[in-house]
PDB file of C-alpha atoms in Angstrom:
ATOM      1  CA  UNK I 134       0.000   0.000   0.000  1.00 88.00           C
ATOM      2  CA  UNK I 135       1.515   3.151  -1.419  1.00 93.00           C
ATOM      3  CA  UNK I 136       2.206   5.807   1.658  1.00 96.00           C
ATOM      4  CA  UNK I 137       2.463   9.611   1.232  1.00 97.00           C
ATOM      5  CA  UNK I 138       4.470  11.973   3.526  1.00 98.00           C
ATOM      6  CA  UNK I 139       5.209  15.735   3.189  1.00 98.00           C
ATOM      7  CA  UNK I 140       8.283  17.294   4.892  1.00 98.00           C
ATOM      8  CA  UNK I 141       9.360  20.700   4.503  1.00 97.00           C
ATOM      9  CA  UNK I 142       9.746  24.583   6.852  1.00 97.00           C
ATOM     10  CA  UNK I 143       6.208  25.252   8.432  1.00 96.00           C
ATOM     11  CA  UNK I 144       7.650  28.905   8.426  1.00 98.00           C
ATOM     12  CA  UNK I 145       9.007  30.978   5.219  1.00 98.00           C
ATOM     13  CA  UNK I 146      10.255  34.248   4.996  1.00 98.00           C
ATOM     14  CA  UNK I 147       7.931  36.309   2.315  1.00 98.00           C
ATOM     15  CA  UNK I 148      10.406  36.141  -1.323  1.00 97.00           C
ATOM     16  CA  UNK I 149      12.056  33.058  -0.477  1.00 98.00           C
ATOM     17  CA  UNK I 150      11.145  29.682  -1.894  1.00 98.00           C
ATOM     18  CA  UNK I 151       8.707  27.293  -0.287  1.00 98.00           C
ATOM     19  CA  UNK I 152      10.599  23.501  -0.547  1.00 98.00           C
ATOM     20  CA  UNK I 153       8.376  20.796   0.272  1.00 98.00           C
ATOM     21  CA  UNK I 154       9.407  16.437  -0.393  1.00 98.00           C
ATOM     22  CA  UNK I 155       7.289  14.068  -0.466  1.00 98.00           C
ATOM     23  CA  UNK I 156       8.482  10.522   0.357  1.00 97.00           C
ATOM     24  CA  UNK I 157       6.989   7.719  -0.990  1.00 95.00           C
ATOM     25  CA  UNK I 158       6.881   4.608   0.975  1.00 95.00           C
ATOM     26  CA  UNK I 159       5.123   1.217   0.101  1.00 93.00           C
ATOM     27  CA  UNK I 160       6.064   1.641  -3.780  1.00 91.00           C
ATOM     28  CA  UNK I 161       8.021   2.809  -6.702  1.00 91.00           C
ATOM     29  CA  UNK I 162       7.956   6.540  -7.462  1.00 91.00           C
ATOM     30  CA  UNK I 163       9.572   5.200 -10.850  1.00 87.00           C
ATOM     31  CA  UNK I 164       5.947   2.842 -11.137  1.00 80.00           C
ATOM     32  CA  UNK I 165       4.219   3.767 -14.527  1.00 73.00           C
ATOM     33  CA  UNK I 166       1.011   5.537 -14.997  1.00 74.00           C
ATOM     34  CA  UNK I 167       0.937   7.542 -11.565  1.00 89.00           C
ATOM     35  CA  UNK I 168       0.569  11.340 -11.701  1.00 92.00           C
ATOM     36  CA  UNK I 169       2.942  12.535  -8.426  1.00 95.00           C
ATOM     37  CA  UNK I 170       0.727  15.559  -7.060  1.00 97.00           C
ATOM     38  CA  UNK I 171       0.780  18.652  -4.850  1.00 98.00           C
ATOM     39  CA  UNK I 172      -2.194  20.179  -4.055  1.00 98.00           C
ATOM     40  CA  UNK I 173      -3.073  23.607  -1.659  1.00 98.00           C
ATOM     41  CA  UNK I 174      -5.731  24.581   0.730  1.00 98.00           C
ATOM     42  CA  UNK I 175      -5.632  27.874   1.828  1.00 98.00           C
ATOM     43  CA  UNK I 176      -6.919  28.421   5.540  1.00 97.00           C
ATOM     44  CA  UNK I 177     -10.894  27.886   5.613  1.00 96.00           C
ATOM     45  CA  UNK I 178     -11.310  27.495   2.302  1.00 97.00           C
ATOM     46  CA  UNK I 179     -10.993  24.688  -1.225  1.00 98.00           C
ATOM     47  CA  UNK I 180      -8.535  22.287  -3.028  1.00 98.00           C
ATOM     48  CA  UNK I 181      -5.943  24.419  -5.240  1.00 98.00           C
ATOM     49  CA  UNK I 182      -4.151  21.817  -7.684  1.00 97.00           C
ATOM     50  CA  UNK I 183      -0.244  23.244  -8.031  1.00 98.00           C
ATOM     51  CA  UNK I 184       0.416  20.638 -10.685  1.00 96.00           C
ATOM     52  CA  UNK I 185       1.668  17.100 -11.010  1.00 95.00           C
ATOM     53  CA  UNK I 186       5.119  15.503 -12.271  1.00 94.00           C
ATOM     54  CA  UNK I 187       4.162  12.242 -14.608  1.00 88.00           C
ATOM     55  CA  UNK I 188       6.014   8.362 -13.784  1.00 80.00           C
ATOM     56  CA  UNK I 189       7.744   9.632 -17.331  1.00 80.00           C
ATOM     57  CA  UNK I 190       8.971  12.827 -15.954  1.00 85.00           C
ATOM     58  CA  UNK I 191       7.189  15.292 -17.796  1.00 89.00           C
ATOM     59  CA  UNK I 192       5.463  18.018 -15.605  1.00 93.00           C
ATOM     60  CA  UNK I 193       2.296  20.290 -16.014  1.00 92.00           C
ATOM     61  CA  UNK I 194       1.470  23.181 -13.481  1.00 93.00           C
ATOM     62  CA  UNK I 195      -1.558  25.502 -12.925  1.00 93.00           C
ATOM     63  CA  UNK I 196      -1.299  28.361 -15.381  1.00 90.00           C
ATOM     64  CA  UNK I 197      -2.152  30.788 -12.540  1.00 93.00           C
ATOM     65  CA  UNK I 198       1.087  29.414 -10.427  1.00 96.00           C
ATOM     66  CA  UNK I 199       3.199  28.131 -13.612  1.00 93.00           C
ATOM     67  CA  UNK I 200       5.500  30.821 -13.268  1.00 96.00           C
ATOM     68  CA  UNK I 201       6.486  29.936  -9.916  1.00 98.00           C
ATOM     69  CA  UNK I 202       6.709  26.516  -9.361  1.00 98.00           C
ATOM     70  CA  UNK I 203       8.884  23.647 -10.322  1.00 98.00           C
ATOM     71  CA  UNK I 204       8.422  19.871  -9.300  1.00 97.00           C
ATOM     72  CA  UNK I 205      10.669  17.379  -9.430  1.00 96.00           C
ATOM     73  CA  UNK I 206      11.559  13.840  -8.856  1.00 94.00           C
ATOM     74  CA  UNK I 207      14.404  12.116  -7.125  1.00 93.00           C
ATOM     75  CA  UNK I 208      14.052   8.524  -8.048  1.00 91.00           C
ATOM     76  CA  UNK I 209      17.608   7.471  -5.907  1.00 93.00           C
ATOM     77  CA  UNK I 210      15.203   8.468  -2.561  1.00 95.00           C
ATOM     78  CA  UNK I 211      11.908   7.561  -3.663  1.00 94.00           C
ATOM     79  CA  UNK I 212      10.555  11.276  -3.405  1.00 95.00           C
ATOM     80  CA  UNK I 213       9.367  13.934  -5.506  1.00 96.00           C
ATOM     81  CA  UNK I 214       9.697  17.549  -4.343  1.00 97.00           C
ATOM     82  CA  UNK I 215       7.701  20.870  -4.766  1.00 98.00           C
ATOM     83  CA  UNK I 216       9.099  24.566  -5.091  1.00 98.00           C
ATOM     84  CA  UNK I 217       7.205  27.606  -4.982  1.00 98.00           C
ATOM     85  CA  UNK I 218       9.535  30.766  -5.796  1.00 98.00           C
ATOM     86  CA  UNK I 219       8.984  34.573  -4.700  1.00 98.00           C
ATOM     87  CA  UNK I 220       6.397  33.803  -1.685  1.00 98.00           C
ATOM     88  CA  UNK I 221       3.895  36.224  -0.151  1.00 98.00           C
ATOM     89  CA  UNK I 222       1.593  35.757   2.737  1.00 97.00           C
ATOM     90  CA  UNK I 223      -1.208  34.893  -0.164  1.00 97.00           C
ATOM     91  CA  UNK I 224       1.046  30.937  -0.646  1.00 98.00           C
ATOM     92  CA  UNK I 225       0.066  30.520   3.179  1.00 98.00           C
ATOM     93  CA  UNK I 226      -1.855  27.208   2.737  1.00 98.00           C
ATOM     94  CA  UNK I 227      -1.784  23.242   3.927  1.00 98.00           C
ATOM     95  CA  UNK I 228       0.157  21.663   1.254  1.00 98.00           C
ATOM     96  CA  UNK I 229      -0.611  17.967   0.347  1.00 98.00           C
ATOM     97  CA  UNK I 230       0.896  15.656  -1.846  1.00 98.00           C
ATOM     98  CA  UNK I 231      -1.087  12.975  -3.419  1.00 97.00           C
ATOM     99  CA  UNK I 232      -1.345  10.761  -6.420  1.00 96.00           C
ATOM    100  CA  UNK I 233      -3.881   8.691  -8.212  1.00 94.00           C
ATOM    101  CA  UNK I 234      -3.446   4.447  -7.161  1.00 89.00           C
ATOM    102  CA  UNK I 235      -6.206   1.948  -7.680  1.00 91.00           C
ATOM    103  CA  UNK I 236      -8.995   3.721  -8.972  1.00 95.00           C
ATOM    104  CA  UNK I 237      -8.407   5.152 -12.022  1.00 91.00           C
ATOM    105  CA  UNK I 238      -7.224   9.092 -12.285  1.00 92.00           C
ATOM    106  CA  UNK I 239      -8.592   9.731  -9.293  1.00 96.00           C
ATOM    107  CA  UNK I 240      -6.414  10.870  -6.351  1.00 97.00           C
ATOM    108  CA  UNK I 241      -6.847   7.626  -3.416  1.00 96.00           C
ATOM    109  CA  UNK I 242      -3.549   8.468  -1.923  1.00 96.00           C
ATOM    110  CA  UNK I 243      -2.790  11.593   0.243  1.00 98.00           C
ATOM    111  CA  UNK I 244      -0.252  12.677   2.467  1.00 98.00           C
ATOM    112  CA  UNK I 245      -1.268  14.006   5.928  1.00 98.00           C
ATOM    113  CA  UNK I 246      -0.951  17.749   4.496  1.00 98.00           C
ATOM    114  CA  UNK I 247       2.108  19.876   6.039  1.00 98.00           C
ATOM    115  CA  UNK I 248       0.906  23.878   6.756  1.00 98.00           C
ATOM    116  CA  UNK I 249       3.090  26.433   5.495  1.00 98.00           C
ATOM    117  CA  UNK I 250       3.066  30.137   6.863  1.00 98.00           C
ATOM    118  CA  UNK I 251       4.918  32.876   4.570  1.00 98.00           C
ATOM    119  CA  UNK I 252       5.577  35.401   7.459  1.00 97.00           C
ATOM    120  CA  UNK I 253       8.752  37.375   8.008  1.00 96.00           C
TER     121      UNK I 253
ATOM    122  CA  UNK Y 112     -10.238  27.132 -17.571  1.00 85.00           C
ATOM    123  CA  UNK Y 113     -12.740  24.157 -17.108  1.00 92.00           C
ATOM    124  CA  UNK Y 114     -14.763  25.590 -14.259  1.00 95.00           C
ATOM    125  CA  UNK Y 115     -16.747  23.459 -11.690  1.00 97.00           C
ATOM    126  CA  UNK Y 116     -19.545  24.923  -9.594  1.00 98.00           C
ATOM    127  CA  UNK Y 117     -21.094  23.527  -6.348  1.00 98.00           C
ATOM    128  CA  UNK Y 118     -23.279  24.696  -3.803  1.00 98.00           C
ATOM    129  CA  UNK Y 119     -21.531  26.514  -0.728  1.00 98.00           C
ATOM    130  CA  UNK Y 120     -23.647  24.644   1.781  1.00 98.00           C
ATOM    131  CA  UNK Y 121     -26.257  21.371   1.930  1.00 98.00           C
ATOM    132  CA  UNK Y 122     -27.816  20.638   5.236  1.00 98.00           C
ATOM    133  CA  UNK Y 123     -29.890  17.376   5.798  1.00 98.00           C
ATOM    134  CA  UNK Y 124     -31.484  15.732   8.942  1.00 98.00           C
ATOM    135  CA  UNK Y 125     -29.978  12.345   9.981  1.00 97.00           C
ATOM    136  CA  UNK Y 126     -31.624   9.683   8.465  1.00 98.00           C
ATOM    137  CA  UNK Y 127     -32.501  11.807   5.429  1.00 98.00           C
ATOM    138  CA  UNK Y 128     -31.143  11.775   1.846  1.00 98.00           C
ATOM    139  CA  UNK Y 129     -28.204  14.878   0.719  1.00 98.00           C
ATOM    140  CA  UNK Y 130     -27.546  15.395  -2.705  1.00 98.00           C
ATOM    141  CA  UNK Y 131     -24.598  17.261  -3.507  1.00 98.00           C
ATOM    142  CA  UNK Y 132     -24.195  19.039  -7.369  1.00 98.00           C
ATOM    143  CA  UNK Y 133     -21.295  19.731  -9.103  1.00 98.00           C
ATOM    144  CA  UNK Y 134     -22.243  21.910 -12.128  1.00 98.00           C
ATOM    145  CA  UNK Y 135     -19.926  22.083 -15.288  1.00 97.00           C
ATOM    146  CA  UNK Y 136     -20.348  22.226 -18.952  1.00 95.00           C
ATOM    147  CA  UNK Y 137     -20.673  19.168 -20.480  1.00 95.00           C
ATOM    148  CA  UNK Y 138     -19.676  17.315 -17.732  1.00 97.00           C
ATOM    149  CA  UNK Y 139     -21.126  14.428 -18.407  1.00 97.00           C
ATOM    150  CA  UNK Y 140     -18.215  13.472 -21.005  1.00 96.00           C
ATOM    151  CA  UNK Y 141     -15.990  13.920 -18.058  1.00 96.00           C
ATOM    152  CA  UNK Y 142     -15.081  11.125 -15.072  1.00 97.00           C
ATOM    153  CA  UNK Y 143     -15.733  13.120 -11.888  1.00 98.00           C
ATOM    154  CA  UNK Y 144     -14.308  12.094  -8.775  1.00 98.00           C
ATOM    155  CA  UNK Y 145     -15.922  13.232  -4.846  1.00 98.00           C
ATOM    156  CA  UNK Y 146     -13.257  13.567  -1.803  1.00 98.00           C
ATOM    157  CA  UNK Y 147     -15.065  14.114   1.293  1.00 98.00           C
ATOM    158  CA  UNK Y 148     -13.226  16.344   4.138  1.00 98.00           C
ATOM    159  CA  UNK Y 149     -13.362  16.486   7.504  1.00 98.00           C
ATOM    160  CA  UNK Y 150     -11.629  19.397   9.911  1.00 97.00           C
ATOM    161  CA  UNK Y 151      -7.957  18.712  10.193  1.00 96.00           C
ATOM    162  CA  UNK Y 152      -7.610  15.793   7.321  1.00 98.00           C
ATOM    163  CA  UNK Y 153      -6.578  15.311   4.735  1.00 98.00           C
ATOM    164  CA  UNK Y 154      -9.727  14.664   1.748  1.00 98.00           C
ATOM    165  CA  UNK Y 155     -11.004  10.950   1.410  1.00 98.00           C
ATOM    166  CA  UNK Y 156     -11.645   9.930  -1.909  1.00 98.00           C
ATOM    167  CA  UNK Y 157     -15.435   8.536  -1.829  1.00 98.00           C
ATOM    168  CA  UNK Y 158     -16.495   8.057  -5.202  1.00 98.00           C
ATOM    169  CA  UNK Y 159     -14.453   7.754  -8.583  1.00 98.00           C
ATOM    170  CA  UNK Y 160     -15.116   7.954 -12.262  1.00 98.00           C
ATOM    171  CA  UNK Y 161     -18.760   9.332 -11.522  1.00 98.00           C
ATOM    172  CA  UNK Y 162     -20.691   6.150  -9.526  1.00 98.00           C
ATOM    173  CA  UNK Y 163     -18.139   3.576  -8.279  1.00 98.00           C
ATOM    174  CA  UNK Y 164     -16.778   3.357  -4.634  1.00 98.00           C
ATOM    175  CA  UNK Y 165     -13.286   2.913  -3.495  1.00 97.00           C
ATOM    176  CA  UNK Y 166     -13.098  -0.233  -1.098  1.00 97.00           C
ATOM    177  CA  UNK Y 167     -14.466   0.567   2.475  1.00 97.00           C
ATOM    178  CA  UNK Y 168     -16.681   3.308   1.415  1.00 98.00           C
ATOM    179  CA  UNK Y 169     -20.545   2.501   2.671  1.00 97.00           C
ATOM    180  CA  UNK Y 170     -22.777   1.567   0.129  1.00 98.00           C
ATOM    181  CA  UNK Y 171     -24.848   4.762   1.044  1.00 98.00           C
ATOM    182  CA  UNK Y 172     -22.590   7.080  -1.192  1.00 98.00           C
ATOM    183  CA  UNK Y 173     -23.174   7.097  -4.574  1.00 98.00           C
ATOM    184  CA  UNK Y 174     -22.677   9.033  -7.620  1.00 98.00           C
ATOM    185  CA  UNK Y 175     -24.298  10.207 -10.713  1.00 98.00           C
ATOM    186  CA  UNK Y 176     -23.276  11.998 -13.744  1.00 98.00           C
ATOM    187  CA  UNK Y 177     -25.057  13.467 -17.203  1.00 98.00           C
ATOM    188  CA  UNK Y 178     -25.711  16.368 -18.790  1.00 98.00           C
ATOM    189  CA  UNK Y 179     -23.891  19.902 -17.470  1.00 98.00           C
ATOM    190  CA  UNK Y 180     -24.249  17.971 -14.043  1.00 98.00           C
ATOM    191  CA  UNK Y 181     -22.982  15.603 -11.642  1.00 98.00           C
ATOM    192  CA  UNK Y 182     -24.234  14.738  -8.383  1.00 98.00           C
ATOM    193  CA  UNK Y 183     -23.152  12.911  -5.215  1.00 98.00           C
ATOM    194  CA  UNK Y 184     -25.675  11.451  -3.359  1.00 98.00           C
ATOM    195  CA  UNK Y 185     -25.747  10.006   0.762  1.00 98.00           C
ATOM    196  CA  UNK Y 186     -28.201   7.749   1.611  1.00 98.00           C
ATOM    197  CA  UNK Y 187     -29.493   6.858   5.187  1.00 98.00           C
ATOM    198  CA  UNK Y 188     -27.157  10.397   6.256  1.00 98.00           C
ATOM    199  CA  UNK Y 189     -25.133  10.222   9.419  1.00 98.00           C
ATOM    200  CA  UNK Y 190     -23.789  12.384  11.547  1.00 97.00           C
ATOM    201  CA  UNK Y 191     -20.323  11.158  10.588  1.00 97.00           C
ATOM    202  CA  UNK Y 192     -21.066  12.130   7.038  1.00 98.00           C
ATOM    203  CA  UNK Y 193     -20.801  15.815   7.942  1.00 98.00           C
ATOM    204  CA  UNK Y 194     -17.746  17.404   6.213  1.00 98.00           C
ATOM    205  CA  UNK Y 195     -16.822  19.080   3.178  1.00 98.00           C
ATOM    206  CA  UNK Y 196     -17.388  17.462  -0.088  1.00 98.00           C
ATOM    207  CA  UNK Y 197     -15.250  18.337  -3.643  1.00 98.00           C
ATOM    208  CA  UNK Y 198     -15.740  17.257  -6.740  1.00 98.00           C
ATOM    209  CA  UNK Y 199     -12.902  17.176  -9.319  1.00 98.00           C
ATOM    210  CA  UNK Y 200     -12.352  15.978 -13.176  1.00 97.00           C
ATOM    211  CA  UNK Y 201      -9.292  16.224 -15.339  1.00 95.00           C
ATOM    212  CA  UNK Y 202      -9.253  18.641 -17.844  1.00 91.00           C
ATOM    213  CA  UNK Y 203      -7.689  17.935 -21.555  1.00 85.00           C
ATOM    214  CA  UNK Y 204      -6.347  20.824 -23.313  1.00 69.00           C
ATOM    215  CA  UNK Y 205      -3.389  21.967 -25.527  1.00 63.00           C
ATOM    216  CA  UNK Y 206      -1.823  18.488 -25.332  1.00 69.00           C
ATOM    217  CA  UNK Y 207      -1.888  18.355 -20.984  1.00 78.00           C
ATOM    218  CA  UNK Y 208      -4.209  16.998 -18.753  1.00 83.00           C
ATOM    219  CA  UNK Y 209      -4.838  19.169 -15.583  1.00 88.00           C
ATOM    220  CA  UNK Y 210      -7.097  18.886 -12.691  1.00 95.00           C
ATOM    221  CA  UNK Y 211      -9.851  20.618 -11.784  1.00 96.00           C
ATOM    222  CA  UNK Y 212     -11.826  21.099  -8.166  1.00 98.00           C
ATOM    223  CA  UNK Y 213     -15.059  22.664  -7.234  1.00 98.00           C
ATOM    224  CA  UNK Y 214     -15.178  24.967  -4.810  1.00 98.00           C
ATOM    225  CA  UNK Y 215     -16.626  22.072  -2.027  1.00 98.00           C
ATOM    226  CA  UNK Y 216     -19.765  21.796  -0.540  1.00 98.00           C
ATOM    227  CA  UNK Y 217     -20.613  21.678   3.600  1.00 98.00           C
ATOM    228  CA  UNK Y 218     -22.458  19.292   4.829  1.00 98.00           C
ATOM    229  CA  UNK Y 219     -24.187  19.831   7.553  1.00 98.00           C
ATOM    230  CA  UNK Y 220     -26.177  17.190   9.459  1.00 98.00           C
ATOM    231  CA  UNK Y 221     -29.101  19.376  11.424  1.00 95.00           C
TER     232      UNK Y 221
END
């Protein structure tokens, strides 16, 4: 059973990067035909896809944060990794990382979430 | 941008049915998936590619889609069913498939 688990500074400074890994446990992140996920919730309020990294490496983000983020994998540790450039207090959010497993597209697998605060 | 739309609020009396919409155009040519959240968790998927159940989710949840709508319907509601509820589908365009959530739905249990 594929396990998800975020890791990362609960506290940035606002214009610094946000880093946040996600270790895999229980499986391959190298396994085909999963879409590795991070997803947002800002305080009180809904799910904000950030954008996923593909088993075949290829990446796709939300237009309205493409400019600022970059994920990646690191198939040597089993993780894939999120980072979210030129912060403001507006990033402040519970960040998740989760991926689609036994039912279809849909994402079955979550991390616990990990809450970020952009404050100086 | 593919754009999902659901009702900020539901509110049901245990026992009763809820019905939860997700509005979108066309969505009925689209697999939608429901996550169900509770306060400090992380969302529970609940109901995949429109009307099947992951394993360990109660027969009472069940999902419909056709049309501009989908909907997510609890049967026999409980007061453990109260949380938020999202919808989501994967959107195709210029060559990328991206995902899409609605704006989730509270459930309250009166």
């Amino acid at each position: 059973q594929v396990q998800l688990q975020e890791s990362g500074p609960g506290l940035v400074k606002p214009s610094q990067t946000l880093s946040l890994t996600c270790t895999v446990s229980g499986g391959s992140i190298s396994s085909g035909g999963y879409y590795w996920s991070w997803i947002r919730q800002h305080p009180g309020k809904g799910l904000e896809w950030i954008g996923y990294i593909y088993y075949s490496g290829s990446t796709y983000y939300n237009p309205s944060l493409k400019s600022r983020v970059t994920i990646s994998v690191d198939t040597s540790k089993n993780q894939f990794s999120l980072k979210l450039s030129s912060v403001t207090a507006a990033d402040t959010a519970v960040y998740y990382c989760a991926s689609d497993g036994d039912y279809g597209d849909a994402f079955d697998i979550w991390g616990q979430g990990t809450m970020v605060t952009v404050s100086s | 941008s593919y754009v999902l739309t659901q009702p900020p609020s539901v509110s049901v009396a245990p026992g009763q049915t809820a019905r939860i919409t997700c509005g979108g155009n066309n969505i009925g040519s689209k697999s939608v998936h429901w996550y169900q959240q509770k306060p400090g968790q992380a969302p529970v998927l609940v109901v995949y590619d429109d009307s099947d159940r992951p394993s360990g989710i109660p027969e009472r949840f069940s999902g419909s889609n056709s049309g501009n709508t989908a909907t997510l319907t609890i049967s026999r509601v409980e007061a453990g069913d109260e949380a938020d509820y999202y919808c989501q589908v994967w959107d195709s365009s210029s060559d990328h498939r991206h995902v899409v959530f609605g704006g989730g739905t509270k459930l309250t249990v009166l």
